[in-house]
PDB file of C-alpha atoms and ligand atoms in Angstrom:
ATOM      1  CA  MET L   1      -8.328  15.962  -8.812  1.00 86.00           C
ATOM      2  CA  ALA L   2      -9.111  12.844 -10.436  1.00 95.00           C
ATOM      3  CA  LEU L   3     -10.029   9.008  -9.212  1.00 98.00           C
ATOM      4  CA  LEU L   4      -7.195   6.493 -10.238  1.00 98.00           C
ATOM      5  CA  GLU L   5      -7.984   2.968 -11.137  1.00 98.00           C
ATOM      6  CA  ILE L   6      -6.381   0.579  -8.784  1.00 98.00           C
ATOM      7  CA  LEU L   7      -4.729  -2.413 -10.177  1.00 98.00           C
ATOM      8  CA  GLN L   8      -6.111  -5.952  -8.908  1.00 97.00           C
ATOM      9  CA  TYR L   9      -4.045  -8.829  -7.728  1.00 98.00           C
ATOM     10  CA  PRO L  10      -2.550 -10.947  -9.609  1.00 97.00           C
ATOM     11  CA  ASP L  11      -1.893  -8.317 -11.985  1.00 98.00           C
ATOM     12  CA  LYS L  12       1.644  -8.499 -13.205  1.00 98.00           C
ATOM     13  CA  ARG L  13       2.016  -4.637 -12.977  1.00 98.00           C
ATOM     14  CA  LEU L  14       1.837  -5.002  -9.326  1.00 99.00           C
ATOM     15  CA  ARG L  15       5.412  -6.809  -9.474  1.00 99.00           C
ATOM     16  CA  THR L  16       7.322  -3.729 -10.740  1.00 99.00           C
ATOM     17  CA  VAL L  17       9.694  -2.026  -8.627  1.00 99.00           C
ATOM     18  CA  ALA L  18       9.347   1.636  -8.126  1.00 99.00           C
ATOM     19  CA  GLU L  19      11.951   4.117  -8.842  1.00 98.00           C
ATOM     20  CA  ALA L  20      12.934   6.782  -6.312  1.00 98.00           C
ATOM     21  CA  VAL L  21      11.448  10.258  -6.957  1.00 98.00           C
ATOM     22  CA  ASP L  22      14.263  12.778  -7.968  1.00 97.00           C
ATOM     23  CA  VAL L  23      12.429  16.111  -8.599  1.00 96.00           C
ATOM     24  CA  ILE L  24       9.005  16.787  -6.505  1.00 97.00           C
ATOM     25  CA  ASP L  25       6.998  18.958  -8.998  1.00 97.00           C
ATOM     26  CA  ASP L  26       3.597  20.166  -9.750  1.00 96.00           C
ATOM     27  CA  ALA L  27       2.838  16.897 -11.561  1.00 97.00           C
ATOM     28  CA  THR L  28       4.271  14.824  -8.536  1.00 98.00           C
ATOM     29  CA  ARG L  29       1.920  16.833  -6.271  1.00 97.00           C
ATOM     30  CA  GLN L  30      -1.096  16.452  -8.346  1.00 98.00           C
ATOM     31  CA  LEU L  31      -0.440  12.519  -8.457  1.00 98.00           C
ATOM     32  CA  VAL L  32      -0.072  12.700  -4.739  1.00 98.00           C
ATOM     33  CA  ASP L  33      -3.357  14.720  -4.619  1.00 98.00           C
ATOM     34  CA  ASP L  34      -5.116  12.089  -6.978  1.00 98.00           C
ATOM     35  CA  MET L  35      -3.607   9.052  -4.853  1.00 98.00           C
ATOM     36  CA  PHE L  36      -5.393  10.734  -1.802  1.00 98.00           C
ATOM     37  CA  GLU L  37      -8.624  11.089  -3.402  1.00 98.00           C
ATOM     38  CA  THR L  38      -8.548   7.673  -4.764  1.00 98.00           C
ATOM     39  CA  MET L  39      -7.594   6.360  -1.248  1.00 98.00           C
ATOM     40  CA  TYR L  40     -10.358   8.136   0.430  1.00 98.00           C
ATOM     41  CA  ALA L  41     -12.780   7.042  -2.012  1.00 98.00           C
ATOM     42  CA  ALA L  42     -12.110   3.344  -1.866  1.00 98.00           C
ATOM     43  CA  PRO L  43     -11.990   3.837   0.949  1.00 98.00           C
ATOM     44  CA  GLY L  44      -8.277   2.806   2.338  1.00 98.00           C
ATOM     45  CA  ILE L  45      -6.035   3.654   5.033  1.00 98.00           C
ATOM     46  CA  GLY L  46      -2.973   3.773   2.779  1.00 98.00           C
ATOM     47  CA  LEU L  47      -1.993   3.428  -0.888  1.00 99.00           C
ATOM     48  CA  ALA L  48       1.222   2.943  -3.012  1.00 99.00           C
ATOM     49  CA  ALA L  49       1.865   4.392  -6.322  1.00 99.00           C
ATOM     50  CA  THR L  50       2.422   0.916  -7.734  1.00 99.00           C
ATOM     51  CA  GLN L  51      -1.287   0.185  -7.004  1.00 99.00           C
ATOM     52  CA  VAL L  52      -2.107   3.116  -9.504  1.00 98.00           C
ATOM     53  CA  ASN L  53       0.293   1.810 -12.026  1.00 98.00           C
ATOM     54  CA  VAL L  54       2.817   4.565 -11.407  1.00 98.00           C
ATOM     55  CA  HIS L  55       6.206   2.943 -10.542  1.00 98.00           C
ATOM     56  CA  ARG L  56       7.756   5.748  -8.383  1.00 98.00           C
ATOM     57  CA  ARG L  57       8.427   5.687  -4.739  1.00 99.00           C
ATOM     58  CA  ILE L  58       5.400   7.562  -3.369  1.00 99.00           C
ATOM     59  CA  ILE L  59       3.096   6.421  -0.577  1.00 98.00           C
ATOM     60  CA  VAL L  60      -0.170   8.260   0.982  1.00 99.00           C
ATOM     61  CA  MET L  61      -1.725   7.386   4.118  1.00 98.00           C
ATOM     62  CA  ASP L  62      -4.348   8.551   6.786  1.00 98.00           C
ATOM     63  CA  LEU L  63      -5.046   6.296   9.733  1.00 98.00           C
ATOM     64  CA  SER L  64      -7.352   8.977  11.366  1.00 98.00           C
ATOM     65  CA  ALA L  65     -11.064   8.174  11.955  1.00 96.00           C
ATOM     66  CA  GLU L  66     -11.796  11.695  10.826  1.00 97.00           C
ATOM     67  CA  LYS L  67      -9.682  11.266   7.490  1.00 97.00           C
ATOM     68  CA  ASN L  68      -7.867  14.435   8.248  1.00 97.00           C
ATOM     69  CA  GLN L  69      -4.434  13.248   8.808  1.00 98.00           C
ATOM     70  CA  PRO L  70      -2.938  12.911   5.442  1.00 98.00           C
ATOM     71  CA  LEU L  71       0.555  11.438   5.385  1.00 98.00           C
ATOM     72  CA  CYS L  72       2.526  11.520   2.209  1.00 98.00           C
ATOM     73  CA  LEU L  73       5.944   9.458   2.217  1.00 98.00           C
ATOM     74  CA  ILE L  74       8.360   9.724  -0.849  1.00 98.00           C
ATOM     75  CA  ASN L  75      11.325   7.622  -1.021  1.00 99.00           C
ATOM     76  CA  PRO L  76      10.583   6.059   2.302  1.00 99.00           C
ATOM     77  CA  GLU L  77      13.624   4.044   3.883  1.00 98.00           C
ATOM     78  CA  ILE L  78      12.962   1.902   7.166  1.00 98.00           C
ATOM     79  CA  ILE L  79      16.144   2.749   9.224  1.00 98.00           C
ATOM     80  CA  LYS L  80      15.224   0.803  12.048  1.00 98.00           C
ATOM     81  CA  ALA L  81      12.968  -2.313  12.842  1.00 98.00           C
ATOM     82  CA  GLU L  82      12.211  -4.068  16.088  1.00 98.00           C
ATOM     83  CA  GLY L  83      10.063  -6.754  17.749  1.00 98.00           C
ATOM     84  CA  VAL L  84       7.407  -9.160  15.554  1.00 98.00           C
ATOM     85  CA  GLU L  85       3.578  -8.717  15.431  1.00 98.00           C
ATOM     86  CA  GLN L  86       0.941 -10.324  13.881  1.00 98.00           C
ATOM     87  CA  THR L  87      -1.948  -8.576  12.235  1.00 98.00           C
ATOM     88  CA  GLU L  88      -4.829  -9.188   9.974  1.00 98.00           C
ATOM     89  CA  GLU L  89      -4.404  -7.109   6.918  1.00 98.00           C
ATOM     90  CA  GLY L  90      -6.304  -6.418   3.785  1.00 98.00           C
ATOM     91  CA  CYS L  91      -5.351  -4.737   0.511  1.00 98.00           C
ATOM     92  CA  LEU L  92      -7.077  -2.645  -2.074  1.00 98.00           C
ATOM     93  CA  SER L  93      -5.461  -4.724  -4.554  1.00 98.00           C
ATOM     94  CA  VAL L  94      -6.803  -7.764  -3.271  1.00 98.00           C
ATOM     95  CA  PRO L  95     -10.491  -6.959  -2.431  1.00 97.00           C
ATOM     96  CA  ASP L  96     -12.453  -8.726   0.632  1.00 96.00           C
ATOM     97  CA  ILE L  97      -9.304 -10.933   1.569  1.00 98.00           C
ATOM     98  CA  PHE L  98      -8.119 -10.529   5.214  1.00 98.00           C
ATOM     99  CA  GLU L  99      -5.450 -12.551   6.450  1.00 98.00           C
ATOM    100  CA  THR L 100      -2.733 -12.385   9.075  1.00 98.00           C
ATOM    101  CA  VAL L 101       0.642 -11.423   8.525  1.00 98.00           C
ATOM    102  CA  GLU L 102       3.775 -11.018  10.404  1.00 98.00           C
ATOM    103  CA  ARG L 103       5.619  -7.266  10.462  1.00 98.00           C
ATOM    104  CA  ALA L 104       8.209  -5.800  12.491  1.00 98.00           C
ATOM    105  CA  GLU L 105       6.477  -4.253  15.471  1.00 98.00           C
ATOM    106  CA  ARG L 106       8.383  -0.758  15.846  1.00 98.00           C
ATOM    107  CA  ILE L 107      10.117   0.860  12.911  1.00 98.00           C
ATOM    108  CA  VAL L 108      11.568   4.497  12.163  1.00 99.00           C
ATOM    109  CA  VAL L 109      11.161   5.415   8.343  1.00 98.00           C
ATOM    110  CA  LYS L 110      13.045   8.265   6.793  1.00 98.00           C
ATOM    111  CA  ALA L 111      11.065   9.841   4.010  1.00 98.00           C
ATOM    112  CA  LEU L 112      10.446  13.100   1.962  1.00 98.00           C
ATOM    113  CA  ASP L 113       7.104  15.084   2.358  1.00 97.00           C
ATOM    114  CA  ALA L 114       5.255  16.259  -0.629  1.00 96.00           C
ATOM    115  CA  GLN L 115       7.213  19.477  -0.390  1.00 95.00           C
ATOM    116  CA  GLY L 116      10.503  17.472  -0.436  1.00 97.00           C
ATOM    117  CA  LYS L 117      11.446  17.916   2.916  1.00 98.00           C
ATOM    118  CA  GLU L 118      13.144  15.010   4.674  1.00 98.00           C
ATOM    119  CA  PHE L 119      11.436  13.724   8.129  1.00 98.00           C
ATOM    120  CA  THR L 120      11.523  10.795  10.223  1.00 98.00           C
ATOM    121  CA  LEU L 121       8.620   8.983  11.628  1.00 98.00           C
ATOM    122  CA  GLU L 122       8.719   6.381  14.618  1.00 98.00           C
ATOM    123  CA  ALA L 123       5.900   4.302  14.460  1.00 98.00           C
ATOM    124  CA  ASP L 124       4.240   0.965  15.898  1.00 98.00           C
ATOM    125  CA  GLY L 125       0.849  -0.554  16.011  1.00 98.00           C
ATOM    126  CA  LEU L 126      -1.344  -0.154  12.656  1.00 98.00           C
ATOM    127  CA  LEU L 127       0.743   2.703  11.209  1.00 98.00           C
ATOM    128  CA  ALA L 128       3.758   0.521  11.432  1.00 98.00           C
ATOM    129  CA  VAL L 129       2.216  -2.041   9.377  1.00 98.00           C
ATOM    130  CA  CYS L 130       0.428   0.150   7.075  1.00 98.00           C
ATOM    131  CA  ILE L 131       4.201   1.671   6.346  1.00 99.00           C
ATOM    132  CA  GLN L 132       5.715  -1.992   5.692  1.00 99.00           C
ATOM    133  CA  HIS L 133       2.654  -3.090   3.600  1.00 99.00           C
ATOM    134  CA  GLU L 134       2.992   0.291   1.332  1.00 99.00           C
ATOM    135  CA  ILE L 135       6.842  -0.005   1.273  1.00 99.00           C
ATOM    136  CA  ASP L 136       6.534  -3.853  -0.008  1.00 99.00           C
ATOM    137  CA  HIS L 137       3.977  -2.772  -2.700  1.00 99.00           C
ATOM    138  CA  LEU L 138       6.583  -0.340  -3.958  1.00 99.00           C
ATOM    139  CA  ASP L 139       9.077  -3.405  -3.948  1.00 99.00           C
ATOM    140  CA  GLY L 140       6.506  -5.386  -6.149  1.00 99.00           C
ATOM    141  CA  ASN L 141       5.254  -7.069  -3.210  1.00 98.00           C
ATOM    142  CA  VAL L 142       1.901  -8.114  -2.025  1.00 98.00           C
ATOM    143  CA  PHE L 143       0.980  -9.115   1.267  1.00 98.00           C
ATOM    144  CA  VAL L 144      -0.341 -12.591  -0.118  1.00 98.00           C
ATOM    145  CA  ASP L 145       3.100 -13.446  -0.804  1.00 98.00           C
ATOM    146  CA  TYR L 146       3.596 -14.131   2.827  1.00 98.00           C
ATOM    147  CA  LEU L 147       0.623 -16.775   2.929  1.00 98.00           C
ATOM    148  CA  SER L 148       1.158 -20.770   2.325  1.00 98.00           C
ATOM    149  CA  PRO L 149       1.446 -21.706  -1.373  1.00 98.00           C
ATOM    150  CA  LEU L 150      -2.181 -23.486  -0.643  1.00 98.00           C
ATOM    151  CA  LYS L 151      -3.748 -20.083   0.877  1.00 98.00           C
ATOM    152  CA  GLN L 152      -2.355 -18.285  -2.100  1.00 98.00           C
ATOM    153  CA  MET L 153      -4.464 -20.654  -4.240  1.00 98.00           C
ATOM    154  CA  ARG L 154      -7.562 -20.102  -2.407  1.00 98.00           C
ATOM    155  CA  VAL L 155      -7.185 -16.192  -2.575  1.00 98.00           C
ATOM    156  CA  LYS L 156      -6.677 -16.505  -6.269  1.00 97.00           C
ATOM    157  CA  LYS L 157      -9.910 -18.777  -6.748  1.00 98.00           C
ATOM    158  CA  LYS L 158     -11.976 -16.499  -4.453  1.00 97.00           C
ATOM    159  CA  LEU L 159     -10.830 -13.511  -6.480  1.00 97.00           C
ATOM    160  CA  GLN L 160     -11.811 -15.097  -9.796  1.00 96.00           C
ATOM    161  CA  LYS L 161     -15.322 -16.255  -8.596  1.00 96.00           C
ATOM    162  CA  ALA L 162     -16.011 -12.594  -7.273  1.00 95.00           C
ATOM    163  CA  ARG L 163     -14.887 -11.098 -10.766  1.00 93.00           C
ATOM    164  CA  ARG L 164     -17.050 -14.057 -12.427  1.00 95.00           C
ATOM    165  CA  GLN L 165     -20.068 -12.884 -10.209  1.00 93.00           C
ATOM    166  CA  ALA L 166     -19.721  -9.238 -10.778  1.00 91.00           C
ATOM    167  CA  ALA L 167     -19.480 -10.037 -14.593  1.00 90.00           C
ATOM    168  CA  ILE L 168     -22.696 -11.758 -14.676  1.00 85.00           C
ATOM    169  CA  LEU L 169     -24.863  -9.352 -12.355  1.00 74.00           C
TER     170      LEU L 169
HETATM  171  O1  GNR Y   1      -6.929   0.198   3.588  1.00 53.31           O
HETATM  172  C1  GNR Y   1      -6.080  -0.682   3.910  1.00 53.31           C
HETATM  173  N1  GNR Y   1      -6.090  -1.224   5.146  1.00 53.31           N
HETATM  174  C2  GNR Y   1      -5.066  -2.258   5.432  1.00 53.31           C
HETATM  175  C3  GNR Y   1      -5.557  -2.884   6.720  1.00 53.31           C
HETATM  176  C4  GNR Y   1      -4.377  -3.807   7.226  1.00 53.31           C
HETATM  177  C5  GNR Y   1      -3.093  -3.622   6.963  1.00 53.31           C
HETATM  178  C6  GNR Y   1      -2.845  -3.176   5.882  1.00 53.31           C
HETATM  179  C7  GNR Y   1      -3.800  -2.127   5.146  1.00 53.31           C
HETATM  180  S1  GNR Y   1      -3.213  -1.095   3.891  1.00 53.31           S
HETATM  181  C8  GNR Y   1      -4.695  -1.055   3.010  1.00 53.31           C
HETATM  182  C9  GNR Y   1      -4.647  -0.320   1.492  1.00 53.31           C
HETATM  183  C10 GNR Y   1      -3.817  -0.687   0.769  1.00 53.31           C
HETATM  184  O2  GNR Y   1      -4.119  -1.811   0.081  1.00 53.31           O
HETATM  185  N2  GNR Y   1      -2.496  -0.138   0.750  1.00 53.31           N
HETATM  186  O3  GNR Y   1      -1.425  -0.819   0.046  1.00 53.31           O
HETATM  187 NI1   NI Y   2      -2.080  -2.828  -0.419  1.00 53.31          NI
END
C-alpha cells in the first residue's frame, strides 16, 4: 500500500485524457488499492487516476459514513442521463474551494469492477454527482471549468495565496 501524490489545479497534467484499461492485472489492482488509501487519507469521497498522474480510466469512490463501501469503476460510461441538479462541489485537486455546479440528476453508468466484471449502476444524488465529477477528471476536465472566467481567476488567486502562506509557515 502507498499514499500517492494528488496533482493540484491548475497543473497541466490534470488536462490529460485518460486511456481505457484493457487488462486488469495485479499492477492495476495495486493501483486501485493505493488510490483507495490515498482517497481515504485525504479524506475524499472519490478519486480519479488522473489526479494521481496515472492516465488510465479508473475511479474509486466511497460515499458511506463508515467508509466501508468502496466502489471501483474501470472504463466507466454514462449510458443514460436525465434531469438537471445543482450541487456544491469540492475537489481534492482544488483544496478548500466549494462552488455550485450543474449536473445530470440521475444517471446509469456501465463499468468494470476491479475483477474485470461488467456491471451497471443507477445513481442519483451525491453518487451521481461524484461519478460525473470523476469521469470529467478522466477526460481532463475539472469542476472549476464550469465557473465564469471571473470566478476561475478568483479560484486561481486564492489557491496561489494559500500556497504562498504555506511556503512561509
Ligand atoms: O471529496 C470530494 N467531494 C466531493 C464533493 C462534492 C462533489 C464532488 C466531490 S469529489 C471530491 C473528491 C475529488 O476531488 N474527486 O475527484
Ligand atoms: Ni475532483
